[in-house]
Coordinates of C-alpha atoms in Angstrom, one line a residue:
X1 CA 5.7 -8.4 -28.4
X2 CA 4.0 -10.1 -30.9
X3 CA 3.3 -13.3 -29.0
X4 CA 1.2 -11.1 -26.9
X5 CA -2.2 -8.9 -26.6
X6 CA -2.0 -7.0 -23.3
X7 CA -0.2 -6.9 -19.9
X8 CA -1.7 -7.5 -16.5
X9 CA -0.6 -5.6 -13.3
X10 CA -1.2 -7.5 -10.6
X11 CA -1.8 -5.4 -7.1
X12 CA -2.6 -5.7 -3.4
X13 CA -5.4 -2.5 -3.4
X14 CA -5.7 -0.1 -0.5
X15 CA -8.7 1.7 0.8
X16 CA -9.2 4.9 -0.9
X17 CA -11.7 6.5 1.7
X18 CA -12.1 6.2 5.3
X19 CA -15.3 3.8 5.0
X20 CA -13.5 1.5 2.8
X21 CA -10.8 0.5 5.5
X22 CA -12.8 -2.0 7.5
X23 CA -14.2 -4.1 4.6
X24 CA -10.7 -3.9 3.1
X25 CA -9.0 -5.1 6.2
X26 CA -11.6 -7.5 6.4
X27 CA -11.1 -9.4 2.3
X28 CA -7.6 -8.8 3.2
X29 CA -7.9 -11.4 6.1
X30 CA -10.9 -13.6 5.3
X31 CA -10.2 -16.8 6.9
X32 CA -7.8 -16.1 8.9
X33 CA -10.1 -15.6 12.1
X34 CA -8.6 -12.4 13.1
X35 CA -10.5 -10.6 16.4
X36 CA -12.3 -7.8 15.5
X37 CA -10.2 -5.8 18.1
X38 CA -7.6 -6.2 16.1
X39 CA -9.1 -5.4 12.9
X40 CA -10.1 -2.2 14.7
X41 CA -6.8 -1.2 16.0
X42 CA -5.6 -1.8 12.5
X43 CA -8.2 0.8 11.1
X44 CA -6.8 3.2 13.6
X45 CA -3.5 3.2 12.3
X46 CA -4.8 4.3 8.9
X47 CA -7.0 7.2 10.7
X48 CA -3.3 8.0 11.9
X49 CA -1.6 7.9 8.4
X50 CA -5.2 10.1 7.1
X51 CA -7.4 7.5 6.4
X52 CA -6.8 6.4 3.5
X53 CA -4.2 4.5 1.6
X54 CA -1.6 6.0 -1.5
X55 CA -1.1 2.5 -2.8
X56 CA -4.0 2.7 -5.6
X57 CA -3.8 6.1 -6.6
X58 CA 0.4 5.0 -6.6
X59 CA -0.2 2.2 -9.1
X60 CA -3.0 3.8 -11.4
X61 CA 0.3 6.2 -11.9
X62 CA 2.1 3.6 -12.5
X63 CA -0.2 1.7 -15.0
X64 CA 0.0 4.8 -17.1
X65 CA 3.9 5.0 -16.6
X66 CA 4.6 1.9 -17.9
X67 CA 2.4 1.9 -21.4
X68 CA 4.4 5.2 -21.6
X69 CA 7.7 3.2 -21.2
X70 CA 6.8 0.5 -23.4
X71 CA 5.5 3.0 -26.1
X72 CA 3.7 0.2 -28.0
X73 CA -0.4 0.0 -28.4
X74 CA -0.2 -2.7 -26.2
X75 CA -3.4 -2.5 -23.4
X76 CA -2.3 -2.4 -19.5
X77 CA -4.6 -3.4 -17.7
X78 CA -4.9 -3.3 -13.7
X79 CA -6.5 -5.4 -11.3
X80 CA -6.3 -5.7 -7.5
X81 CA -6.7 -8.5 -5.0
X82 CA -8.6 -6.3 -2.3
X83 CA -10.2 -3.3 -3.8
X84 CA -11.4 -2.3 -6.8
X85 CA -10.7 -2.7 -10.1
X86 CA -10.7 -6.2 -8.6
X87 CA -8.8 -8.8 -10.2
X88 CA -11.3 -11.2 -10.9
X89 CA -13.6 -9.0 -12.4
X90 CA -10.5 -7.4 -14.4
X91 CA -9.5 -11.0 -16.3
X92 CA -13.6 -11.2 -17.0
X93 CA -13.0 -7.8 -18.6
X94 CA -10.0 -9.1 -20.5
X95 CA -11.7 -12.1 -21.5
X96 CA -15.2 -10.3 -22.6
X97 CA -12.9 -8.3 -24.9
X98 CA -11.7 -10.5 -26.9
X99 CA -7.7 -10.5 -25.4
X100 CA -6.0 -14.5 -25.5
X101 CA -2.5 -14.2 -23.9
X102 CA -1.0 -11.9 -21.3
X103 CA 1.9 -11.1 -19.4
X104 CA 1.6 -11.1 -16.1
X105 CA 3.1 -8.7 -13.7
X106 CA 3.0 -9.4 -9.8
X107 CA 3.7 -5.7 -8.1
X108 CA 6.0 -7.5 -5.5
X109 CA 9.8 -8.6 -5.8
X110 CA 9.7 -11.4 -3.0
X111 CA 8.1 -14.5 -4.0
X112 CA 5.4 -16.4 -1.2
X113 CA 2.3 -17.9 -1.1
X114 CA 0.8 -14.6 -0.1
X115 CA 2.8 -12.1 -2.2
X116 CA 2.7 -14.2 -5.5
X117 CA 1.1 -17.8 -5.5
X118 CA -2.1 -16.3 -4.1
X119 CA -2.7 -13.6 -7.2
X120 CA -2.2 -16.4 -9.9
X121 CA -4.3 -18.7 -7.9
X122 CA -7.2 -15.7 -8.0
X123 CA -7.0 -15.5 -11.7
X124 CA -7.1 -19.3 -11.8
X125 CA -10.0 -19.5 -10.3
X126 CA -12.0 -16.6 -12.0
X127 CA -11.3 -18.4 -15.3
X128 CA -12.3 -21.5 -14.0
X129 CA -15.2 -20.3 -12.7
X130 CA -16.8 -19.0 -15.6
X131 CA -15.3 -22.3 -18.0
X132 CA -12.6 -19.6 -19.6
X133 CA -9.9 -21.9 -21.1
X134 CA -8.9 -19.3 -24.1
X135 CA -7.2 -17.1 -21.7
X136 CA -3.4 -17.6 -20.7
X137 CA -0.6 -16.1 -18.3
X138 CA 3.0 -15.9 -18.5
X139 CA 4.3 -14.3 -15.2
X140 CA 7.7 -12.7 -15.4
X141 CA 10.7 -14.1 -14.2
X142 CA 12.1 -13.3 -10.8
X143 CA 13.3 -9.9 -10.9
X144 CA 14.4 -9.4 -7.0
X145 CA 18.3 -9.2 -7.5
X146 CA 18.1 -7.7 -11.4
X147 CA 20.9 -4.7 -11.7
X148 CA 18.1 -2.1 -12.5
X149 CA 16.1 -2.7 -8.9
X150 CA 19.2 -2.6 -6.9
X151 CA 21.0 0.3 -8.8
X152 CA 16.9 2.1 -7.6
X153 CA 17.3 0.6 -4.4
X154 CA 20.5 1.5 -3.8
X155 CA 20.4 4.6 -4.8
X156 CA 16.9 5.8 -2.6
X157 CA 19.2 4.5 0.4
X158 CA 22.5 6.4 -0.5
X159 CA 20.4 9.6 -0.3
X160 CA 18.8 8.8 2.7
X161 CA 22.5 8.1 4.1
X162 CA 24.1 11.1 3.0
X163 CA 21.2 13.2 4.6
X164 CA 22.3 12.0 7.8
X165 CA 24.9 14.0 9.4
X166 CA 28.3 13.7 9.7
X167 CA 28.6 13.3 13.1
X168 CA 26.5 10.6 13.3
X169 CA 27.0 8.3 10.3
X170 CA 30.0 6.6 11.9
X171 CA 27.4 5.5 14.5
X172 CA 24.2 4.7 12.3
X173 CA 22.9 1.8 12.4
X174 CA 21.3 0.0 8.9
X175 CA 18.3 -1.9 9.0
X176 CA 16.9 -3.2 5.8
X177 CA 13.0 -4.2 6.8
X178 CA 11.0 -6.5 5.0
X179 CA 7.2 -7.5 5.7
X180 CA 7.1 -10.6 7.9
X181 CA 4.8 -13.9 7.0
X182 CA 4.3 -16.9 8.8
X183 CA 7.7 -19.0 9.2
X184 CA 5.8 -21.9 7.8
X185 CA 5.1 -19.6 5.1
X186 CA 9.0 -19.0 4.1
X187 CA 9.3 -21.9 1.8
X188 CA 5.8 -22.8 0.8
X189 CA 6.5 -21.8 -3.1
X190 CA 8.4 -24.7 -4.4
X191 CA 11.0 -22.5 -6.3
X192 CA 11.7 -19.7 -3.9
X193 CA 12.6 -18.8 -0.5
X194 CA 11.1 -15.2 0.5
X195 CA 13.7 -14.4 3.2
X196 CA 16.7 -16.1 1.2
X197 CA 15.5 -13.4 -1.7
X198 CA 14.6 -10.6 0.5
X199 CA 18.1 -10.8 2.1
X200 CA 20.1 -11.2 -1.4
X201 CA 18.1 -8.1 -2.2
X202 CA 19.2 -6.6 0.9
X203 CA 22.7 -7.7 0.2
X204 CA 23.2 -6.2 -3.1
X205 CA 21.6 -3.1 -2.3
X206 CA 23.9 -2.5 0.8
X207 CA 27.3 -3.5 -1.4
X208 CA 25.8 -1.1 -4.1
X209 CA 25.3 1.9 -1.8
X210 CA 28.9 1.0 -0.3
X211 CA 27.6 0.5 2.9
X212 CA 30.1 -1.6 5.4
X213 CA 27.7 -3.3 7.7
X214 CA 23.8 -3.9 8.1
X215 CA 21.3 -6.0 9.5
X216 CA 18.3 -7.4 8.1
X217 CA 14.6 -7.1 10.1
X218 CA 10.9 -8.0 9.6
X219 CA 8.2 -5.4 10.6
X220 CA 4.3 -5.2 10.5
X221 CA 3.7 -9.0 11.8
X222 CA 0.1 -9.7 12.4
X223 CA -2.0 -12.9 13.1
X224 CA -2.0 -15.6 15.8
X225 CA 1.2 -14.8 18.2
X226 CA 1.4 -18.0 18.8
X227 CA 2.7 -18.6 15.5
X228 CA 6.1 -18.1 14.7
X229 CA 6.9 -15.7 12.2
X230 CA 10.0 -14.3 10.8
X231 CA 12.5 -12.0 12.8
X232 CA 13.8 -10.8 14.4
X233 CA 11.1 -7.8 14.4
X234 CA 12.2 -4.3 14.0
X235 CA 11.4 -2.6 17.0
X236 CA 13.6 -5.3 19.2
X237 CA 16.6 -4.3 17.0
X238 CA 16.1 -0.8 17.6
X239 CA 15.9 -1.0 21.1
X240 CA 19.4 -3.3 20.4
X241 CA 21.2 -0.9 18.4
X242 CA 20.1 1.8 21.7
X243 CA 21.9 -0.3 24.1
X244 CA 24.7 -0.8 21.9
X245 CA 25.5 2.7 21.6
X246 CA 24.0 3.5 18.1
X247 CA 22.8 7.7 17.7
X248 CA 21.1 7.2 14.5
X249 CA 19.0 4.4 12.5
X250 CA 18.9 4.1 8.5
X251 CA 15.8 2.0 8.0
X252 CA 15.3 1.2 4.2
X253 CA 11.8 -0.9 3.4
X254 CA 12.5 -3.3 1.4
X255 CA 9.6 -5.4 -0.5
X256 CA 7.7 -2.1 -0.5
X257 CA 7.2 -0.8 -4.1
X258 CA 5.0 2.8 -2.9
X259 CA 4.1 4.0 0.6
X260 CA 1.3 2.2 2.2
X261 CA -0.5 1.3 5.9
X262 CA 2.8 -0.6 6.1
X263 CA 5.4 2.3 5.7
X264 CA 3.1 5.4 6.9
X265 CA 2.4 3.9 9.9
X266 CA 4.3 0.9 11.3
X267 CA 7.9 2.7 10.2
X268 CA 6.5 6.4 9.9
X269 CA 4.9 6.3 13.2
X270 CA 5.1 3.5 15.4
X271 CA 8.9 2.9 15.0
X272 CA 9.8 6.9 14.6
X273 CA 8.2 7.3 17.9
X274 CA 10.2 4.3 19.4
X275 CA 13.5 5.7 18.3
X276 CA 12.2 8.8 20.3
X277 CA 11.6 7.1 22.9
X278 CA 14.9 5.5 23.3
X279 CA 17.3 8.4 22.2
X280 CA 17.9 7.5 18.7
X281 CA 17.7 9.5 15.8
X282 CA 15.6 7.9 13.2
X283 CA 16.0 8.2 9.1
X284 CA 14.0 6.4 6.6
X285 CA 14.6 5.7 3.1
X286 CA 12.4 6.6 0.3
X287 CA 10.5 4.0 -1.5
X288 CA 10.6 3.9 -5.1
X289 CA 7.0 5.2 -5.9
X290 CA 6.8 7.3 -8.7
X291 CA 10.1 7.2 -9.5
X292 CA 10.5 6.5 -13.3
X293 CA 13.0 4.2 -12.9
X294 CA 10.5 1.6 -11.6
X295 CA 8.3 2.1 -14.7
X296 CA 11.1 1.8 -16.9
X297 CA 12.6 -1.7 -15.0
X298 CA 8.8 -3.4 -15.5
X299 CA 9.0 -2.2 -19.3
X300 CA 12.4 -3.5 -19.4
X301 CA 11.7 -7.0 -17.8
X302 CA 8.0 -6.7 -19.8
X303 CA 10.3 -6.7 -22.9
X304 CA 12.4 -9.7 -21.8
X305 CA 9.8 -11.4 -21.2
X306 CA 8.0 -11.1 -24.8
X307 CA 10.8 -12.1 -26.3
X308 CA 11.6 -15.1 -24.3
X309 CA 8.7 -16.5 -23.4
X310 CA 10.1 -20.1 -22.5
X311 CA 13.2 -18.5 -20.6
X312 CA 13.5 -18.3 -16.8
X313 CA 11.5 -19.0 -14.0
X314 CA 8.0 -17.3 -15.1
X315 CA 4.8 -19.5 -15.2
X316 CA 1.9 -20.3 -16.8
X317 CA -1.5 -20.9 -15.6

């Protein structure tokens, strides 16, 4: 890697104590002109899940899994977009010590304005802000549909599966569920589609755990509800699978790298005590999390990128 003097992870941040939740909630929606109501009900759903989220202390791990995997003296660094180590003040860091060109590596496998665009336009700014022109990205290329992530994929949802029992697999149904955004919001990245990836994703994980039929869902929607966003939502095709005789559900997060607010709570919780509700036994896969397979796929596509730096999709800025 000798094109290069240190890798980025790029991350969304969670609140590592109860008093960080509000002020986290709030950066994460700073503009947006959410009612406070709703931030609060939003805070109470992470007093459910313990107060606090696992995403950092997930992807410090990580950080330390990957330099590991990549067994070079190569710096990783780690920066956030809504807590600390925040991003901004991480490519300062970078810059004050004397580092020139970096990969880049965006801790989300769907491509949209707010899971990808958004990071890069952060570290953008924060080197325009302080006249930094010496500093460079190269992003990875998409990795959503590579072998390694659906071979971890599929694998987390086989065991899930086979956990279920016998009586009831015949009559389980699988939902793979993605975060939802903004319709408008689907296509706004000139060279990707976040649902059209999500649900190749989806696809290939599915064939790869030899599952025969599934469904694809959105979950954790938040915002103006006048605003369409992407469905259909989860909980309305659980309460479809219960009328159409299902006994069990197989729901297997997809976009999710670790558990966070998003898992714990909105599948752990709110749609657990929905199946209850309605009869319906409820399973959910495993996220990757520490798995060392997910350390071992960044080092892998790390790698690829180093040594192709012009090849695929990746991007400078």
């Amino acid at each position: 890697m000798k094109n290069f003097d240190h890798i980025l992870l790029i991350g969304f941040g969670g609140p590592e104590t109860p008093e960080d939740v509000v002020p986290f909630l709030k950066r994460v929606t700073a503009g947006r002109k959410i009612p406070e109501q709703r931030l609060l009900a939003v805070a109470h759903h992470y007093e459910m899940i313990g107060g606090v989220s696992p995403y950092n202390p997930w992807a410090s791990s990580l950080q330390i899994q990957i330099k590991d995997a990549l067994k070079s003296k190569l710096p990783v660094f780690l920066g956030h977009r809504n807590t600390a180590p925040f991003l901004k003040d991480q490519v300062l860091e970078i810059h004050r010590r004397g580092f020139k060109k970096g990969i880049g590596v965006v801790l989300a496998p769907f491509r949209s304005t707010a899971s990808c665009r958004r990071y890069k336009e952060n570290i953008h700014e924060a080197l325009h802000e302080h006249g930094i022109t010496e500093l460079q990205y190269l992003y990875l290329d998409p990795w959503y549909r590579d072998s390694k992530w659906i071979d971890l994929l599929a694998s987390l949802a086989r065991q899930t599966f086979e956990s279920i029992p016998l009586a009831l697999r015949e009559q389980t149904e699988i939902l793979f569920s993605c975060h939802s955004i903004p319709s408008v919001a689907d296509s706004a990245c000139s060279s990707c589609i976040y649902s059209a990836e999500y649900e190749t994703a989806s696809n290939l994980t599915a064939q790869a755990a030899g599952f025969k039929s599934w469904k694809h869902v959105y979950q954790s929607r938040s915002g103006d509800p006048s605003q369409p966003w992407l469905g259909p939502d989860i909980l309305d095709a659980m309460k479809q699978a219960a009328q159409e005789g299902k006994k069990a559900l197989l729901v297997i997060p997809m976009g999710f790298l670790s558990d966070n607010a998003e898992v714990l709570y909105d599948l752990d919780i709110e749609a657990k005590n929905l199946a209850a509700e309605i009869g319906i036994e409820f399973f959910r896969a495993s996220t990757p999390g520490n798995d060392p397979r997910l350390a071992d796929l960044f080092a892998r596509l790390i790698e690829r990128k180093a040594a192709h730096p012009n090849a695929g999709a990746g991007c400078v800025i």
